[in-house]
């Protein structure tokens, strides 16, 4: 019985450590993502949330208005969900280095931190998401890849208590 428990524990730990991108992954393009350039002005996004079993649970569209003043990037995100409900999230991001960012938004716990590298951006934060019964605290491991000068792909891994509960996939278009 102890061997079986040890095997399941090892498999659980191994599964939790695989299947994620890395900023050290080989670059697939010579494009350079600059958040302040990509998100300046109007952007439209299309996305969906899938639970950990791959079932699509929710779809949405987002209109984003971005303003960059040389230090701060403000993103006003207006979500419209397929069921007709709406939500607005306003991000305030600050460039802290050549490739690093920090940001806040209502519901975000502490400060979100991110890093650009080539055509890739990694963004991590914990947020209290609104749900029908209140809020759900989750951690996002958010990855973005610049596919072209006017298209950005986003895949975000959502965790609760260190366990992946789902993924959000979004395509941003200028």
CSV table of C-alpha atoms in Angstrom, one decimal, residues 12-174:
chain,number,residue,atom,x,y,z
A,12,UNK,CA,1.2,13.8,-9.1
A,13,UNK,CA,4.3,15.8,-8.5
A,14,UNK,CA,5.6,15.0,-12.0
A,15,UNK,CA,2.3,15.9,-13.6
A,16,UNK,CA,2.3,19.2,-11.8
A,17,UNK,CA,5.8,20.1,-13.1
A,18,UNK,CA,5.2,19.4,-16.8
A,19,UNK,CA,3.4,21.0,-19.7
A,20,UNK,CA,4.3,24.7,-19.1
A,21,UNK,CA,6.3,27.1,-21.3
A,22,UNK,CA,9.5,28.7,-20.1
A,23,UNK,CA,11.1,32.0,-21.0
A,24,UNK,CA,14.2,29.9,-21.8
A,25,UNK,CA,12.4,28.0,-24.5
A,26,UNK,CA,13.9,28.5,-28.0
A,27,UNK,CA,12.6,31.5,-29.8
A,28,UNK,CA,10.4,30.6,-32.8
A,29,UNK,CA,10.6,34.1,-34.4
A,30,UNK,CA,12.7,37.2,-34.4
A,31,UNK,CA,9.8,39.4,-33.4
A,32,UNK,CA,10.1,41.6,-30.3
A,33,UNK,CA,7.0,42.0,-28.1
A,34,UNK,CA,6.6,45.5,-26.6
A,35,UNK,CA,3.4,45.6,-24.5
A,36,UNK,CA,3.3,49.4,-24.6
A,37,UNK,CA,3.3,49.4,-28.4
A,38,UNK,CA,1.0,46.4,-28.9
A,39,UNK,CA,-1.7,47.6,-26.4
A,40,UNK,CA,-1.6,51.3,-27.2
A,41,UNK,CA,-5.0,52.2,-28.8
A,42,UNK,CA,-7.8,49.8,-29.4
A,43,UNK,CA,-7.5,46.0,-29.2
A,44,UNK,CA,-10.2,43.3,-29.6
A,45,UNK,CA,-9.8,39.9,-28.0
A,46,UNK,CA,-11.7,36.6,-28.2
A,47,UNK,CA,-11.3,34.0,-25.5
A,48,UNK,CA,-12.6,31.0,-23.5
A,49,UNK,CA,-12.2,29.3,-20.2
A,50,UNK,CA,-11.7,25.6,-20.1
A,51,UNK,CA,-11.8,23.6,-16.9
A,52,UNK,CA,-9.0,21.1,-16.0
A,53,UNK,CA,-10.7,18.4,-18.0
A,54,UNK,CA,-10.7,20.5,-21.2
A,55,UNK,CA,-14.5,21.3,-21.1
A,56,UNK,CA,-15.2,24.8,-22.4
A,57,UNK,CA,-17.1,26.5,-19.6
A,58,UNK,CA,-17.3,30.1,-20.8
A,59,UNK,CA,-16.6,32.2,-23.9
A,60,UNK,CA,-16.1,36.0,-24.1
A,61,UNK,CA,-15.1,39.0,-26.1
A,62,UNK,CA,-13.0,41.9,-24.8
A,63,UNK,CA,-12.6,45.4,-26.0
A,64,UNK,CA,-9.4,46.9,-24.7
A,65,UNK,CA,-8.4,50.6,-24.7
A,66,UNK,CA,-4.7,51.1,-23.9
A,67,UNK,CA,-2.9,54.3,-23.1
A,68,UNK,CA,0.9,54.6,-22.6
A,69,UNK,CA,2.4,57.8,-21.1
A,70,UNK,CA,6.0,56.7,-21.2
A,71,UNK,CA,6.0,55.1,-17.8
A,72,UNK,CA,2.5,53.7,-17.2
A,73,UNK,CA,0.3,51.5,-19.4
A,74,UNK,CA,-3.4,51.7,-18.6
A,75,UNK,CA,-5.6,48.9,-20.0
A,76,UNK,CA,-9.4,49.3,-19.8
A,77,UNK,CA,-10.8,45.8,-20.5
A,78,UNK,CA,-14.6,45.5,-21.2
A,79,UNK,CA,-15.7,41.9,-21.2
A,80,UNK,CA,-18.9,40.6,-22.7
A,81,UNK,CA,-19.6,37.0,-22.0
A,82,UNK,CA,-21.6,34.7,-24.2
A,83,UNK,CA,-24.4,34.6,-21.7
A,84,UNK,CA,-24.7,38.5,-22.0
A,85,UNK,CA,-23.1,39.3,-18.6
A,86,UNK,CA,-20.4,42.0,-18.6
A,87,UNK,CA,-17.3,42.9,-16.5
A,88,UNK,CA,-14.7,45.6,-16.6
A,89,UNK,CA,-11.2,45.3,-15.4
A,90,UNK,CA,-8.7,48.2,-15.4
A,91,UNK,CA,-5.0,47.3,-15.3
A,92,UNK,CA,-2.4,49.8,-14.4
A,93,UNK,CA,1.1,48.6,-15.4
A,94,UNK,CA,4.5,50.2,-14.9
A,95,UNK,CA,7.6,49.3,-16.8
A,96,UNK,CA,10.2,48.5,-14.2
A,97,UNK,CA,13.1,47.7,-16.5
A,98,UNK,CA,13.9,47.0,-20.1
A,99,UNK,CA,11.9,43.8,-20.0
A,100,UNK,CA,10.1,43.8,-16.7
A,101,UNK,CA,6.7,45.0,-15.6
A,102,UNK,CA,4.6,45.4,-12.5
A,103,UNK,CA,0.9,46.0,-12.4
A,104,UNK,CA,-2.3,46.2,-10.3
A,105,UNK,CA,-6.0,45.9,-11.0
A,106,UNK,CA,-9.1,45.7,-8.7
A,107,UNK,CA,-9.2,42.2,-7.2
A,108,UNK,CA,-5.5,41.5,-7.7
A,109,UNK,CA,-3.7,40.5,-4.5
A,110,UNK,CA,-0.5,42.4,-4.2
A,111,UNK,CA,1.4,43.3,-7.4
A,112,UNK,CA,1.4,41.3,-10.7
A,113,UNK,CA,4.9,40.8,-12.1
A,114,UNK,CA,5.9,40.1,-15.7
A,115,UNK,CA,8.8,39.8,-18.0
A,116,UNK,CA,9.2,40.2,-21.8
A,117,UNK,CA,11.7,38.1,-23.7
A,118,UNK,CA,11.7,38.3,-27.5
A,119,UNK,CA,8.2,37.6,-28.7
A,120,UNK,CA,7.0,36.2,-25.3
A,121,UNK,CA,5.6,37.8,-22.2
A,122,UNK,CA,5.0,36.0,-18.9
A,123,UNK,CA,2.7,37.6,-16.4
A,124,UNK,CA,1.9,36.2,-12.9
A,125,UNK,CA,-0.6,37.3,-10.3
A,126,UNK,CA,-3.2,36.2,-7.8
A,127,UNK,CA,-6.7,37.6,-8.1
A,128,UNK,CA,-10.2,37.3,-6.5
A,129,UNK,CA,-12.4,36.5,-9.6
A,130,UNK,CA,-16.1,37.3,-9.4
A,131,UNK,CA,-18.2,34.2,-9.5
A,132,UNK,CA,-22.0,33.8,-8.9
A,133,UNK,CA,-21.6,33.0,-5.2
A,134,UNK,CA,-19.0,35.7,-4.5
A,135,UNK,CA,-15.3,35.5,-5.4
A,136,UNK,CA,-12.8,32.8,-6.1
A,137,UNK,CA,-9.1,33.4,-5.4
A,138,UNK,CA,-6.9,32.0,-8.1
A,139,UNK,CA,-3.4,32.3,-9.3
A,140,UNK,CA,-2.6,33.0,-13.0
A,141,UNK,CA,0.5,31.9,-14.9
A,142,UNK,CA,-0.2,34.0,-18.0
A,143,UNK,CA,1.8,33.6,-21.2
A,144,UNK,CA,1.6,35.7,-24.4
A,145,UNK,CA,3.2,35.2,-27.7
A,146,UNK,CA,3.4,37.8,-30.5
A,147,UNK,CA,2.2,36.0,-33.6
A,148,UNK,CA,2.4,39.0,-35.9
A,149,UNK,CA,2.5,42.7,-35.5
A,150,UNK,CA,-1.3,42.7,-35.0
A,151,UNK,CA,-2.0,39.4,-33.3
A,152,UNK,CA,-1.1,38.1,-29.8
A,153,UNK,CA,-1.9,34.7,-28.4
A,154,UNK,CA,-2.5,34.3,-24.7
A,155,UNK,CA,-2.6,31.1,-22.7
A,156,UNK,CA,-3.2,31.4,-19.0
A,157,UNK,CA,-3.0,28.6,-16.5
A,158,UNK,CA,-5.3,29.0,-13.5
A,159,UNK,CA,-4.4,27.4,-10.1
A,160,UNK,CA,-6.1,27.2,-6.8
A,161,UNK,CA,-4.1,25.9,-3.8
A,162,UNK,CA,-1.3,24.9,-6.3
A,163,UNK,CA,-3.6,22.7,-8.4
A,164,UNK,CA,-4.5,23.6,-12.0
A,165,UNK,CA,-8.2,24.2,-12.2
A,166,UNK,CA,-8.4,25.4,-15.8
A,167,UNK,CA,-6.9,27.5,-18.7
A,168,UNK,CA,-7.9,30.6,-20.5
A,169,UNK,CA,-7.0,31.0,-24.1
A,170,UNK,CA,-7.3,34.5,-25.7
A,171,UNK,CA,-6.4,35.9,-29.1
A,172,UNK,CA,-5.8,39.7,-29.2
A,173,UNK,CA,-6.2,41.5,-32.5
A,174,UNK,CA,-5.3,45.1,-33.4
